[in-house]
């Protein structure tokens, strides 16, 4: 399983709207299955938007292959009033918002 953390800026009071966009897509679009998404968690910290995705394959690759998918474009459009690039000067594509994991520990039972 792969984990990806997406970091962006978010209008702080828009959590309900952002959650609704994903809830609608997750329930009705089939896009999570197409991307190999197993689980999604959304967090906010002040004006930061943190989006943790657990997937069957690397998310950057899955998203790159679906960038032109109307379902993906729709989510991006629906989120645009609420979520924006963390660093607009360096953002060129979705993978530019994906944090790089540099340490991981798991308890093995």
PDB file of C-alpha atoms in Angstrom:
ATOM      1  CA  UNK A   1       0.000   0.000   0.000  1.00  0.00           C
ATOM      2  CA  UNK A   2       1.129   3.545  -0.769  1.00  0.00           C
ATOM      3  CA  UNK A   3       0.441   6.677   1.256  1.00  0.00           C
ATOM      4  CA  UNK A   4       0.500  10.152  -0.216  1.00  0.00           C
ATOM      5  CA  UNK A   5       0.110  13.449   1.608  1.00  0.00           C
ATOM      6  CA  UNK A   6      -1.130  16.346  -0.501  1.00  0.00           C
ATOM      7  CA  UNK A   7      -0.479  19.816   0.923  1.00  0.00           C
ATOM      8  CA  UNK A   8      -2.253  22.992  -0.174  1.00  0.00           C
ATOM      9  CA  UNK A   9      -3.915  26.120   1.169  1.00  0.00           C
ATOM     10  CA  UNK A  10      -7.569  26.132   2.113  1.00  0.00           C
ATOM     11  CA  UNK A  11     -10.144  28.706   3.092  1.00  0.00           C
ATOM     12  CA  UNK A  12     -10.422  27.637   6.761  1.00  0.00           C
ATOM     13  CA  UNK A  13     -14.204  27.821   7.008  1.00  0.00           C
ATOM     14  CA  UNK A  14     -14.721  25.717   3.861  1.00  0.00           C
ATOM     15  CA  UNK A  15     -14.116  22.270   5.398  1.00  0.00           C
ATOM     16  CA  UNK A  16     -17.743  21.209   4.931  1.00  0.00           C
ATOM     17  CA  UNK A  17     -17.748  22.213   1.260  1.00  0.00           C
ATOM     18  CA  UNK A  18     -14.432  20.473   0.568  1.00  0.00           C
ATOM     19  CA  UNK A  19     -15.612  17.315   2.335  1.00  0.00           C
ATOM     20  CA  UNK A  20     -18.841  17.377   0.310  1.00  0.00           C
ATOM     21  CA  UNK A  21     -16.921  17.514  -2.990  1.00  0.00           C
ATOM     22  CA  UNK A  22     -14.969  14.404  -2.066  1.00  0.00           C
ATOM     23  CA  UNK A  23     -17.945  12.606  -0.531  1.00  0.00           C
ATOM     24  CA  UNK A  24     -19.893  13.050  -3.757  1.00  0.00           C
ATOM     25  CA  UNK A  25     -16.998  11.854  -5.902  1.00  0.00           C
ATOM     26  CA  UNK A  26     -16.126   8.952  -3.607  1.00  0.00           C
ATOM     27  CA  UNK A  27     -19.716   7.685  -3.578  1.00  0.00           C
ATOM     28  CA  UNK A  28     -20.761   8.249  -7.175  1.00  0.00           C
ATOM     29  CA  UNK A  29     -17.936   8.799  -9.665  1.00  0.00           C
ATOM     30  CA  UNK A  30     -15.890   5.600  -9.663  1.00  0.00           C
ATOM     31  CA  UNK A  31     -12.745   7.745  -9.765  1.00  0.00           C
ATOM     32  CA  UNK A  32     -11.311   6.423  -6.472  1.00  0.00           C
ATOM     33  CA  UNK A  33     -11.455   2.882  -7.866  1.00  0.00           C
ATOM     34  CA  UNK A  34      -9.842   3.995 -11.126  1.00  0.00           C
ATOM     35  CA  UNK A  35      -7.000   5.647  -9.160  1.00  0.00           C
ATOM     36  CA  UNK A  36      -6.591   2.688  -6.806  1.00  0.00           C
ATOM     37  CA  UNK A  37      -7.587   4.734  -3.752  1.00  0.00           C
ATOM     38  CA  UNK A  38      -8.347   2.638  -0.669  1.00  0.00           C
ATOM     39  CA  UNK A  39      -8.856   5.423   1.880  1.00  0.00           C
ATOM     40  CA  UNK A  40      -8.853   9.193   2.107  1.00  0.00           C
ATOM     41  CA  UNK A  41      -8.546  11.529   5.106  1.00  0.00           C
ATOM     42  CA  UNK A  42      -8.828  15.303   4.942  1.00  0.00           C
ATOM     43  CA  UNK A  43      -7.264  17.540   7.591  1.00  0.00           C
ATOM     44  CA  UNK A  44      -6.992  21.251   8.094  1.00  0.00           C
ATOM     45  CA  UNK A  45      -4.508  23.117  10.213  1.00  0.00           C
ATOM     46  CA  UNK A  46      -5.239  26.818  10.104  1.00  0.00           C
ATOM     47  CA  UNK A  47      -5.080  27.645   6.406  1.00  0.00           C
ATOM     48  CA  UNK A  48      -3.334  24.389   5.488  1.00  0.00           C
ATOM     49  CA  UNK A  49      -5.171  21.620   3.670  1.00  0.00           C
ATOM     50  CA  UNK A  50      -3.750  18.159   4.232  1.00  0.00           C
ATOM     51  CA  UNK A  51      -5.099  15.269   2.196  1.00  0.00           C
ATOM     52  CA  UNK A  52      -3.870  11.792   3.064  1.00  0.00           C
ATOM     53  CA  UNK A  53      -4.528   9.134   0.435  1.00  0.00           C
ATOM     54  CA  UNK A  54      -3.868   5.421   0.841  1.00  0.00           C
ATOM     55  CA  UNK A  55      -3.711   3.647  -2.503  1.00  0.00           C
ATOM     56  CA  UNK A  56      -2.790   0.425  -4.264  1.00  0.00           C
ATOM     57  CA  UNK A  57      -0.194   2.125  -6.458  1.00  0.00           C
ATOM     58  CA  UNK A  58       1.798   5.371  -6.345  1.00  0.00           C
ATOM     59  CA  UNK A  59      -0.765   8.162  -6.493  1.00  0.00           C
ATOM     60  CA  UNK A  60       1.365  10.494  -8.619  1.00  0.00           C
ATOM     61  CA  UNK A  61       1.376   7.905 -11.421  1.00  0.00           C
ATOM     62  CA  UNK A  62      -2.352   7.230 -11.106  1.00  0.00           C
ATOM     63  CA  UNK A  63      -3.233  10.924 -11.137  1.00  0.00           C
ATOM     64  CA  UNK A  64      -0.929  11.608 -14.096  1.00  0.00           C
ATOM     65  CA  UNK A  65      -2.750   8.981 -16.121  1.00  0.00           C
ATOM     66  CA  UNK A  66      -6.160  10.461 -15.212  1.00  0.00           C
ATOM     67  CA  UNK A  67      -5.467  14.225 -15.407  1.00  0.00           C
ATOM     68  CA  UNK A  68      -7.707  14.590 -18.440  1.00  0.00           C
ATOM     69  CA  UNK A  69     -10.463  12.412 -17.000  1.00  0.00           C
ATOM     70  CA  UNK A  70     -13.621  14.549 -16.718  1.00  0.00           C
ATOM     71  CA  UNK A  71     -14.191  13.207 -13.192  1.00  0.00           C
ATOM     72  CA  UNK A  72     -10.760  14.438 -12.083  1.00  0.00           C
ATOM     73  CA  UNK A  73     -11.256  17.800 -13.770  1.00  0.00           C
ATOM     74  CA  UNK A  74     -14.654  18.162 -12.078  1.00  0.00           C
ATOM     75  CA  UNK A  75     -13.200  17.680  -8.602  1.00  0.00           C
ATOM     76  CA  UNK A  76     -10.453  20.199  -9.331  1.00  0.00           C
ATOM     77  CA  UNK A  77     -13.017  22.701 -10.585  1.00  0.00           C
ATOM     78  CA  UNK A  78     -15.328  22.144  -7.601  1.00  0.00           C
ATOM     79  CA  UNK A  79     -12.434  22.588  -5.145  1.00  0.00           C
ATOM     80  CA  UNK A  80     -10.994  25.713  -6.784  1.00  0.00           C
ATOM     81  CA  UNK A  81     -12.987  28.243  -4.695  1.00  0.00           C
ATOM     82  CA  UNK A  82     -11.704  26.624  -1.503  1.00  0.00           C
ATOM     83  CA  UNK A  83      -8.304  25.009  -2.143  1.00  0.00           C
ATOM     84  CA  UNK A  84      -5.258  26.527  -3.839  1.00  0.00           C
ATOM     85  CA  UNK A  85      -1.610  25.615  -4.365  1.00  0.00           C
ATOM     86  CA  UNK A  86       0.616  25.892  -1.320  1.00  0.00           C
ATOM     87  CA  UNK A  87       3.283  27.514  -3.476  1.00  0.00           C
ATOM     88  CA  UNK A  88       1.781  28.834  -6.731  1.00  0.00           C
ATOM     89  CA  UNK A  89       5.248  29.750  -8.046  1.00  0.00           C
ATOM     90  CA  UNK A  90       6.373  26.115  -8.133  1.00  0.00           C
ATOM     91  CA  UNK A  91       3.090  24.275  -8.748  1.00  0.00           C
ATOM     92  CA  UNK A  92       2.818  22.910 -12.279  1.00  0.00           C
ATOM     93  CA  UNK A  93       0.926  19.653 -11.840  1.00  0.00           C
ATOM     94  CA  UNK A  94      -0.735  17.639  -9.044  1.00  0.00           C
ATOM     95  CA  UNK A  95       2.463  15.840  -8.023  1.00  0.00           C
ATOM     96  CA  UNK A  96       3.932  19.247  -7.067  1.00  0.00           C
ATOM     97  CA  UNK A  97       1.541  19.289  -4.092  1.00  0.00           C
ATOM     98  CA  UNK A  98       2.579  15.846  -2.831  1.00  0.00           C
ATOM     99  CA  UNK A  99       4.800  15.825   0.250  1.00  0.00           C
ATOM    100  CA  UNK A 100       7.882  13.627   0.274  1.00  0.00           C
ATOM    101  CA  UNK A 101       7.977  11.033   3.040  1.00  0.00           C
ATOM    102  CA  UNK A 102      11.383  10.971   4.688  1.00  0.00           C
ATOM    103  CA  UNK A 103      10.808   8.724   7.724  1.00  0.00           C
ATOM    104  CA  UNK A 104       8.361   5.998   8.623  1.00  0.00           C
ATOM    105  CA  UNK A 105       7.947   3.661  11.539  1.00  0.00           C
ATOM    106  CA  UNK A 106       5.379   0.947  11.989  1.00  0.00           C
ATOM    107  CA  UNK A 107       4.754  -1.264  14.967  1.00  0.00           C
ATOM    108  CA  UNK A 108       4.744  -4.870  13.872  1.00  0.00           C
ATOM    109  CA  UNK A 109       2.472  -7.163  15.800  1.00  0.00           C
TER     110      UNK A 109
END
